[in-house]
Structure formats: C-alpha cells, structure tokens
Amino acid sequence: MPESNEGIKFDEMGICQACQSSEQKIHIDWTAREKELRKLLEYHKSLKNDYDCLVPISGDKDSTFQLHVLTKVYGMRPLAVTFSHNWYTETGKFNLQNALEKFNVDHIMFTPNRALVEKLARRSLHKIGDSCWHCHSGVGAFPLQVAVKYKIPLLVWGESLADMSGRTTHFTHATKYDREYFTRVSAKVYPEAMVGDDISLRELAPFKLPSADEVAEVGIVGIHLGDYLFWDDERQMEFIRDQYGWREDHVEGTFKRYKSVECVMAGVHDYTKFLKRGFGRGTDHASMDVRAGLLTRDEAFELAKKHDSERPAGLDYYLRITGFTEAEFEAVMAEHRRKLGIEGLSDQEFTRAVEEYRRAGPR
C-alpha cells in the first residue's frame, strides 16, 4: 500500500498493517472463531425478539453474502435496512431487490430527498474531500436509529476493516464497531458541520446518531463477519453470482466489476482519493490481489496506473448537480492535498508527479 494511505502504520520491520493482516489470516484458527460467531448468534436468537439481528444492506456483494450466511447457514431472522445514497445504478437496484426476494427478509429503506443530497454533495467536497458524506454518515446513523426504534441489539456487517484498508489488523482490532464507528472511519464530521445557509440541522435528522444512552439501553453491539469467517471477496462474489444471480457490471476507477457496483458515484469518490493521496481504488484492489497471490507487483502497478488516474464519466454528473466548475473542483481537491501534506508537494509538483505516475506507474 502507498505510504499516503489513510491511517497506515508500520511495524518494527517496516511492514504495514494491510500485509500484517494478510499474514495473520493464514495463521488464525478460523474454526475457533466460527464457534465464537455461532455462540453469539445463538444467544441473540434465544432472546426471542421480533428480529434476531439487523443487517445493513445495499445490495452489494458483501450484504448479499451476509444475508446468505445469516439466513441459510445460521437460520437467523434478520431485519434488513438500507440507507439509499440516492445514486443507485440499474444493476444495484436489481441486486438489492433480488437479495430481498431470494432470502425473504423484511426490509426498511430510507431515501433522503434529492435536493438535500445534491446540497450535501457540494458541502462534502469542502468538508471531507470527497463527494459522499451523506452516504458515509447515513449508512452509519440510520441502521442505528432503526436498531434503537425496534430494540434490536445485534448489528451484523460484512468485511472486516483489517481486510478492507489495513487501518487495523485481525489481532489488534484497533477500530471496533460502536456508535461512532462510521464517523471515525468514513464520515469524519458530524451533521452539525454540514449546516449552512441552505441546510438546516432539522433537515439532517436522518444522519444523527442516537444518543449513547439510547444505544446502551438497547445493548447494541456490532460485529463484522470478516472477523469470524475467512473473507475472500473473489470467491464470495463468484458464489452469490452463480448461486443467486447477483450481477456484476463495470465500475469506474477499477478493474474489478463488483466493488460498489450499486453506485453511479463510486468513480468520483475514488477519483477524489487519487487527487488527494496520489492513488485510487485501482491501487487498493491491485494491492489486495498481490497480498492474495493473484497478481505480481509488476502486474499490479500496471493495473493501478491504468485505472487510478482515469477521469470518471460520473464527474460530469457530479459537477452538474453541485454547480462546481471542473476548475473549482480541482482547486478544492488541491486544498485538501495541501492539508494532508502529501510529501510537501506544491500543486505544480503534484501535477508533474501525477503525469509521471500515469506514464510509468508507482515505484
């Protein structure tokens, strides 16, 4: 992983947490961890609540696999909850509805109004340096709101943060799930920070976290299945594709056809990371495949070089709904890059570095 990766840490041998996690997965006793998961799920089934657990879903490959594991393997009765980013692709709509029908689960979906989403998409670029604060915040807050309202203490997520980004490891669990989890990991700021002349705090109710007392009263806990089961993106995608008819499609900014396939703005989100940190989702996915032994480093560099720097077609849509010009968009991203202090580069130096990266790939 590049050194500009958010939250990257190295051990005394100079090995980052992403590679540490990859090594740990080989040595973990996954049979013992599965027994822990089974015990936890059986306990929540024994509570005899209306629902055994709450599962936040988008229709992506992870949430579809989560529903398979919970309903078909462990016989759980989940309530599925979706916070809609309001940017669904046709493939994403199909996958979500297909999952609901294949697993026969009750479902609650909340969709914020389009005008608010467009205002937040503009403020999001200034506040956190990407287009998607409303999604980062909503997927964390709304399932918690539902869990409190329906008194469902167990929330079940999919991929472990140790697998996803290397900001923790399978042994350290430095970032466990709690009510603040999505604020720390992705949203970065609370709803109050998004209030402005055209956005009131009242409008931001869907993004507000329940109080700590409300969460404690229900006894809410959250788990990631990837901390208990060996997580393999490729094999799991192939399984739900072949078993349940889940659909792949082109995703901007990467060579994989399943990550964030449900969102038209995924490429814009990842392009902003490239502009801030010098790498995008192509590097993320290529690095994962190197760690899994699916690619050589040279092959990975070529894929990253090809996909990271591509200007996504979705950027035209983003500029239209936010009112930014492309020059304004690039100026905001330049400011975020300066705040991050990526190698202390000036705008001109960064531009030259990006051009060199596009030609030759990272060293």
mmCIF file with all atom_site columns, N, CA, C and O in Angstrom, residues 112-140:
data_model
loop_
_atom_site.group_PDB
_atom_site.id
_atom_site.type_symbol
_atom_site.label_atom_id
_atom_site.label_alt_id
_atom_site.label_comp_id
_atom_site.label_asym_id
_atom_site.label_entity_id
_atom_site.label_seq_id
_atom_site.pdbx_PDB_ins_code
_atom_site.Cartn_x
_atom_site.Cartn_y
_atom_site.Cartn_z
_atom_site.occupancy
_atom_site.B_iso_or_equiv
_atom_site.pdbx_formal_charge
_atom_site.auth_seq_id
_atom_site.auth_comp_id
_atom_site.auth_asym_id
_atom_site.auth_atom_id
_atom_site.pdbx_PDB_model_num
ATOM 1   N N  . PRO A 1 112 ? -33.044 9.785  1.365  1.00 0.00 ? 112 PRO A N  1
ATOM 2   C CA . PRO A 1 112 ? -33.097 11.236 1.582  1.00 0.00 ? 112 PRO A CA 1
ATOM 3   C C  . PRO A 1 112 ? -33.489 11.930 0.287  1.00 0.00 ? 112 PRO A C  1
ATOM 4   O O  . PRO A 1 112 ? -33.237 11.424 -0.810 1.00 0.00 ? 112 PRO A O  1
ATOM 5   N N  . ASN A 1 113 ? -34.095 13.105 0.429  1.00 0.00 ? 113 ASN A N  1
ATOM 6   C CA . ASN A 1 113 ? -34.583 13.777 -0.775 1.00 0.00 ? 113 ASN A CA 1
ATOM 7   C C  . ASN A 1 113 ? -33.428 14.254 -1.648 1.00 0.00 ? 113 ASN A C  1
ATOM 8   O O  . ASN A 1 113 ? -32.350 14.593 -1.168 1.00 0.00 ? 113 ASN A O  1
ATOM 9   N N  . ARG A 1 114 ? -33.686 14.281 -2.951 1.00 0.00 ? 114 ARG A N  1
ATOM 10  C CA . ARG A 1 114 ? -32.630 14.545 -3.923 1.00 0.00 ? 114 ARG A CA 1
ATOM 11  C C  . ARG A 1 114 ? -32.012 15.930 -3.756 1.00 0.00 ? 114 ARG A C  1
ATOM 12  O O  . ARG A 1 114 ? -30.801 16.104 -3.891 1.00 0.00 ? 114 ARG A O  1
ATOM 13  N N  . ALA A 1 115 ? -32.837 16.927 -3.461 1.00 0.00 ? 115 ALA A N  1
ATOM 14  C CA . ALA A 1 115 ? -32.299 18.282 -3.317 1.00 0.00 ? 115 ALA A CA 1
ATOM 15  C C  . ALA A 1 115 ? -31.304 18.351 -2.165 1.00 0.00 ? 115 ALA A C  1
ATOM 16  O O  . ALA A 1 115 ? -30.242 18.992 -2.275 1.00 0.00 ? 115 ALA A O  1
ATOM 17  N N  . LEU A 1 116 ? -31.614 17.688 -1.054 1.00 0.00 ? 116 LEU A N  1
ATOM 18  C CA . LEU A 1 116 ? -30.698 17.680 0.081  1.00 0.00 ? 116 LEU A CA 1
ATOM 19  C C  . LEU A 1 116 ? -29.411 16.941 -0.271 1.00 0.00 ? 116 LEU A C  1
ATOM 20  O O  . LEU A 1 116 ? -28.311 17.398 0.079  1.00 0.00 ? 116 LEU A O  1
ATOM 21  N N  . VAL A 1 117 ? -29.535 15.817 -0.953 1.00 0.00 ? 117 VAL A N  1
ATOM 22  C CA . VAL A 1 117 ? -28.355 15.052 -1.355 1.00 0.00 ? 117 VAL A CA 1
ATOM 23  C C  . VAL A 1 117 ? -27.422 15.905 -2.207 1.00 0.00 ? 117 VAL A C  1
ATOM 24  O O  . VAL A 1 117 ? -26.194 15.899 -2.022 1.00 0.00 ? 117 VAL A O  1
ATOM 25  N N  . GLU A 1 118 ? -27.977 16.672 -3.124 1.00 0.00 ? 118 GLU A N  1
ATOM 26  C CA . GLU A 1 118 ? -27.148 17.494 -4.005 1.00 0.00 ? 118 GLU A CA 1
ATOM 27  C C  . GLU A 1 118 ? -26.454 18.623 -3.239 1.00 0.00 ? 118 GLU A C  1
ATOM 28  O O  . GLU A 1 118 ? -25.294 18.940 -3.502 1.00 0.00 ? 118 GLU A O  1
ATOM 29  N N  . LYS A 1 119 ? -27.150 19.205 -2.265 1.00 0.00 ? 119 LYS A N  1
ATOM 30  C CA . LYS A 1 119 ? -26.511 20.228 -1.428 1.00 0.00 ? 119 LYS A CA 1
ATOM 31  C C  . LYS A 1 119 ? -25.376 19.617 -0.597 1.00 0.00 ? 119 LYS A C  1
ATOM 32  O O  . LYS A 1 119 ? -24.290 20.199 -0.466 1.00 0.00 ? 119 LYS A O  1
ATOM 33  N N  . LEU A 1 120 ? -25.643 18.449 -0.026 1.00 0.00 ? 120 LEU A N  1
ATOM 34  C CA . LEU A 1 120 ? -24.632 17.798 0.794  1.00 0.00 ? 120 LEU A CA 1
ATOM 35  C C  . LEU A 1 120 ? -23.439 17.335 -0.043 1.00 0.00 ? 120 LEU A C  1
ATOM 36  O O  . LEU A 1 120 ? -22.296 17.357 0.432  1.00 0.00 ? 120 LEU A O  1
ATOM 37  N N  . ALA A 1 121 ? -23.693 16.932 -1.289 1.00 0.00 ? 121 ALA A N  1
ATOM 38  C CA . ALA A 1 121 ? -22.595 16.513 -2.163 1.00 0.00 ? 121 ALA A CA 1
ATOM 39  C C  . ALA A 1 121 ? -21.633 17.670 -2.407 1.00 0.00 ? 121 ALA A C  1
ATOM 40  O O  . ALA A 1 121 ? -20.416 17.465 -2.522 1.00 0.00 ? 121 ALA A O  1
ATOM 41  N N  . ARG A 1 122 ? -22.165 18.877 -2.477 1.00 0.00 ? 122 ARG A N  1
ATOM 42  C CA . ARG A 1 122 ? -21.303 20.048 -2.665 1.00 0.00 ? 122 ARG A CA 1
ATOM 43  C C  . ARG A 1 122 ? -20.516 20.363 -1.390 1.00 0.00 ? 122 ARG A C  1
ATOM 44  O O  . ARG A 1 122 ? -19.299 20.548 -1.420 1.00 0.00 ? 122 ARG A O  1
ATOM 45  N N  . ARG A 1 123 ? -21.212 20.394 -0.243 1.00 0.00 ? 123 ARG A N  1
ATOM 46  C CA . ARG A 1 123 ? -20.526 20.692 1.019  1.00 0.00 ? 123 ARG A CA 1
ATOM 47  C C  . ARG A 1 123 ? -19.535 19.590 1.393  1.00 0.00 ? 123 ARG A C  1
ATOM 48  O O  . ARG A 1 123 ? -18.506 19.838 2.014  1.00 0.00 ? 123 ARG A O  1
ATOM 49  N N  . SER A 1 124 ? -19.853 18.366 0.989  1.00 0.00 ? 124 SER A N  1
ATOM 50  C CA . SER A 1 124 ? -18.990 17.239 1.303  1.00 0.00 ? 124 SER A CA 1
ATOM 51  C C  . SER A 1 124 ? -17.589 17.428 0.732  1.00 0.00 ? 124 SER A C  1
ATOM 52  O O  . SER A 1 124 ? -16.593 17.098 1.377  1.00 0.00 ? 124 SER A O  1
ATOM 53  N N  . LEU A 1 125 ? -17.503 17.965 -0.472 1.00 0.00 ? 125 LEU A N  1
ATOM 54  C CA . LEU A 1 125 ? -16.186 18.146 -1.084 1.00 0.00 ? 125 LEU A CA 1
ATOM 55  C C  . LEU A 1 125 ? -15.330 19.097 -0.260 1.00 0.00 ? 125 LEU A C  1
ATOM 56  O O  . LEU A 1 125 ? -14.143 18.853 -0.043 1.00 0.00 ? 125 LEU A O  1
ATOM 57  N N  . HIS A 1 126 ? -15.934 20.174 0.240  1.00 0.00 ? 126 HIS A N  1
ATOM 58  C CA . HIS A 1 126 ? -15.193 21.114 1.076  1.00 0.00 ? 126 HIS A CA 1
ATOM 59  C C  . HIS A 1 126 ? -14.837 20.499 2.427  1.00 0.00 ? 126 HIS A C  1
ATOM 60  O O  . HIS A 1 126 ? -13.720 20.669 2.922  1.00 0.00 ? 126 HIS A O  1
ATOM 61  N N  . LYS A 1 127 ? -15.803 19.800 3.022  1.00 0.00 ? 127 LYS A N  1
ATOM 62  C CA . LYS A 1 127 ? -15.625 19.344 4.408  1.00 0.00 ? 127 LYS A CA 1
ATOM 63  C C  . LYS A 1 127 ? -14.701 18.146 4.534  1.00 0.00 ? 127 LYS A C  1
ATOM 64  O O  . LYS A 1 127 ? -13.856 18.090 5.443  1.00 0.00 ? 127 LYS A O  1
ATOM 65  N N  . ILE A 1 128 ? -14.872 17.137 3.676  1.00 0.00 ? 128 ILE A N  1
ATOM 66  C CA . ILE A 1 128 ? -14.085 15.906 3.858  1.00 0.00 ? 128 ILE A CA 1
ATOM 67  C C  . ILE A 1 128 ? -13.309 15.503 2.609  1.00 0.00 ? 128 ILE A C  1
ATOM 68  O O  . ILE A 1 128 ? -12.621 14.476 2.611  1.00 0.00 ? 128 ILE A O  1
ATOM 69  N N  . GLY A 1 129 ? -13.430 16.272 1.532  1.00 0.00 ? 129 GLY A N  1
ATOM 70  C CA . GLY A 1 129 ? -12.612 15.991 0.365  1.00 0.00 ? 129 GLY A CA 1
ATOM 71  C C  . GLY A 1 129 ? -13.097 14.867 -0.507 1.00 0.00 ? 129 GLY A C  1
ATOM 72  O O  . GLY A 1 129 ? -12.329 14.311 -1.304 1.00 0.00 ? 129 GLY A O  1
ATOM 73  N N  . ASP A 1 130 ? -14.369 14.467 -0.387 1.00 0.00 ? 130 ASP A N  1
ATOM 74  C CA . ASP A 1 130 ? -14.975 13.583 -1.378 1.00 0.00 ? 130 ASP A CA 1
ATOM 75  C C  . ASP A 1 130 ? -16.447 13.923 -1.517 1.00 0.00 ? 130 ASP A C  1
ATOM 76  O O  . ASP A 1 130 ? -16.971 14.794 -0.819 1.00 0.00 ? 130 ASP A O  1
ATOM 77  N N  . SER A 1 131 ? -17.126 13.219 -2.399 1.00 0.00 ? 131 SER A N  1
ATOM 78  C CA . SER A 1 131 ? -18.497 13.591 -2.772 1.00 0.00 ? 131 SER A CA 1
ATOM 79  C C  . SER A 1 131 ? -19.565 12.983 -1.877 1.00 0.00 ? 131 SER A C  1
ATOM 80  O O  . SER A 1 131 ? -20.742 13.293 -2.046 1.00 0.00 ? 131 SER A O  1
ATOM 81  N N  . CYS A 1 132 ? -19.190 12.149 -0.920 1.00 0.00 ? 132 CYS A N  1
ATOM 82  C CA . CYS A 1 132 ? -20.161 11.177 -0.395 1.00 0.00 ? 132 CYS A CA 1
ATOM 83  C C  . CYS A 1 132 ? -20.418 11.232 1.108  1.00 0.00 ? 132 CYS A C  1
ATOM 84  O O  . CYS A 1 132 ? -20.736 10.203 1.711  1.00 0.00 ? 132 CYS A O  1
ATOM 85  N N  . TRP A 1 133 ? -20.300 12.399 1.746  1.00 0.00 ? 133 TRP A N  1
ATOM 86  C CA . TRP A 1 133 ? -20.536 12.438 3.184  1.00 0.00 ? 133 TRP A CA 1
ATOM 87  C C  . TRP A 1 133 ? -21.903 11.882 3.542  1.00 0.00 ? 133 TRP A C  1
ATOM 88  O O  . TRP A 1 133 ? -22.045 11.150 4.533  1.00 0.00 ? 133 TRP A O  1
ATOM 89  N N  . HIS A 1 134 ? -22.923 12.216 2.763  1.00 0.00 ? 134 HIS A N  1
ATOM 90  C CA . HIS A 1 134 ? -24.283 11.788 3.122  1.00 0.00 ? 134 HIS A CA 1
ATOM 91  C C  . HIS A 1 134 ? -24.394 10.267 3.159  1.00 0.00 ? 134 HIS A C  1
ATOM 92  O O  . HIS A 1 134 ? -25.142 9.710  3.979  1.00 0.00 ? 134 HIS A O  1
ATOM 93  N N  . CYS A 1 135 ? -23.638 9.574  2.301  1.00 0.00 ? 135 CYS A N  1
ATOM 94  C CA . CYS A 1 135 ? -23.660 8.112  2.311  1.00 0.00 ? 135 CYS A CA 1
ATOM 95  C C  . CYS A 1 135 ? -22.844 7.567  3.480  1.00 0.00 ? 135 CYS A C  1
ATOM 96  O O  . CYS A 1 135 ? -23.307 6.700  4.224  1.00 0.00 ? 135 CYS A O  1
ATOM 97  N N  . HIS A 1 136 ? -21.633 8.084  3.661  1.00 0.00 ? 136 HIS A N  1
ATOM 98  C CA . HIS A 1 136 ? -20.799 7.644  4.791  1.00 0.00 ? 136 HIS A CA 1
ATOM 99  C C  . HIS A 1 136 ? -21.551 7.798  6.112  1.00 0.00 ? 136 HIS A C  1
ATOM 100 O O  . HIS A 1 136 ? -21.502 6.922  6.976  1.00 0.00 ? 136 HIS A O  1
ATOM 101 N N  . SER A 1 137 ? -22.215 8.941  6.271  1.00 0.00 ? 137 SER A N  1
ATOM 102 C CA . SER A 1 137 ? -22.907 9.230  7.517  1.00 0.00 ? 137 SER A CA 1
ATOM 103 C C  . SER A 1 137 ? -24.201 8.435  7.651  1.00 0.00 ? 137 SER A C  1
ATOM 104 O O  . SER A 1 137 ? -24.498 7.868  8.705  1.00 0.00 ? 137 SER A O  1
ATOM 105 N N  . GLY A 1 138 ? -24.974 8.382  6.566  1.00 0.00 ? 138 GLY A N  1
ATOM 106 C CA . GLY A 1 138 ? -26.275 7.725  6.618  1.00 0.00 ? 138 GLY A CA 1
ATOM 107 C C  . GLY A 1 138 ? -26.201 6.242  6.866  1.00 0.00 ? 138 GLY A C  1
ATOM 108 O O  . GLY A 1 138 ? -27.017 5.689  7.622  1.00 0.00 ? 138 GLY A O  1
ATOM 109 N N  . VAL A 1 139 ? -25.214 5.564  6.260  1.00 0.00 ? 139 VAL A N  1
ATOM 110 C CA . VAL A 1 139 ? -25.123 4.119  6.456  1.00 0.00 ? 139 VAL A CA 1
ATOM 111 C C  . VAL A 1 139 ? -24.698 3.781  7.882  1.00 0.00 ? 139 VAL A C  1
ATOM 112 O O  . VAL A 1 139 ? -24.888 2.645  8.337  1.00 0.00 ? 139 VAL A O  1
ATOM 113 N N  . GLY A 1 140 ? -24.129 4.750  8.579  1.00 0.00 ? 140 GLY A N  1
ATOM 114 C CA . GLY A 1 140 ? -23.807 4.532  9.985  1.00 0.00 ? 140 GLY A CA 1
ATOM 115 C C  . GLY A 1 140 ? -24.940 4.887  10.906 1.00 0.00 ? 140 GLY A C  1
ATOM 116 O O  . GLY A 1 140 ? -25.254 4.146  11.854 1.00 0.00 ? 140 GLY A O  1
#
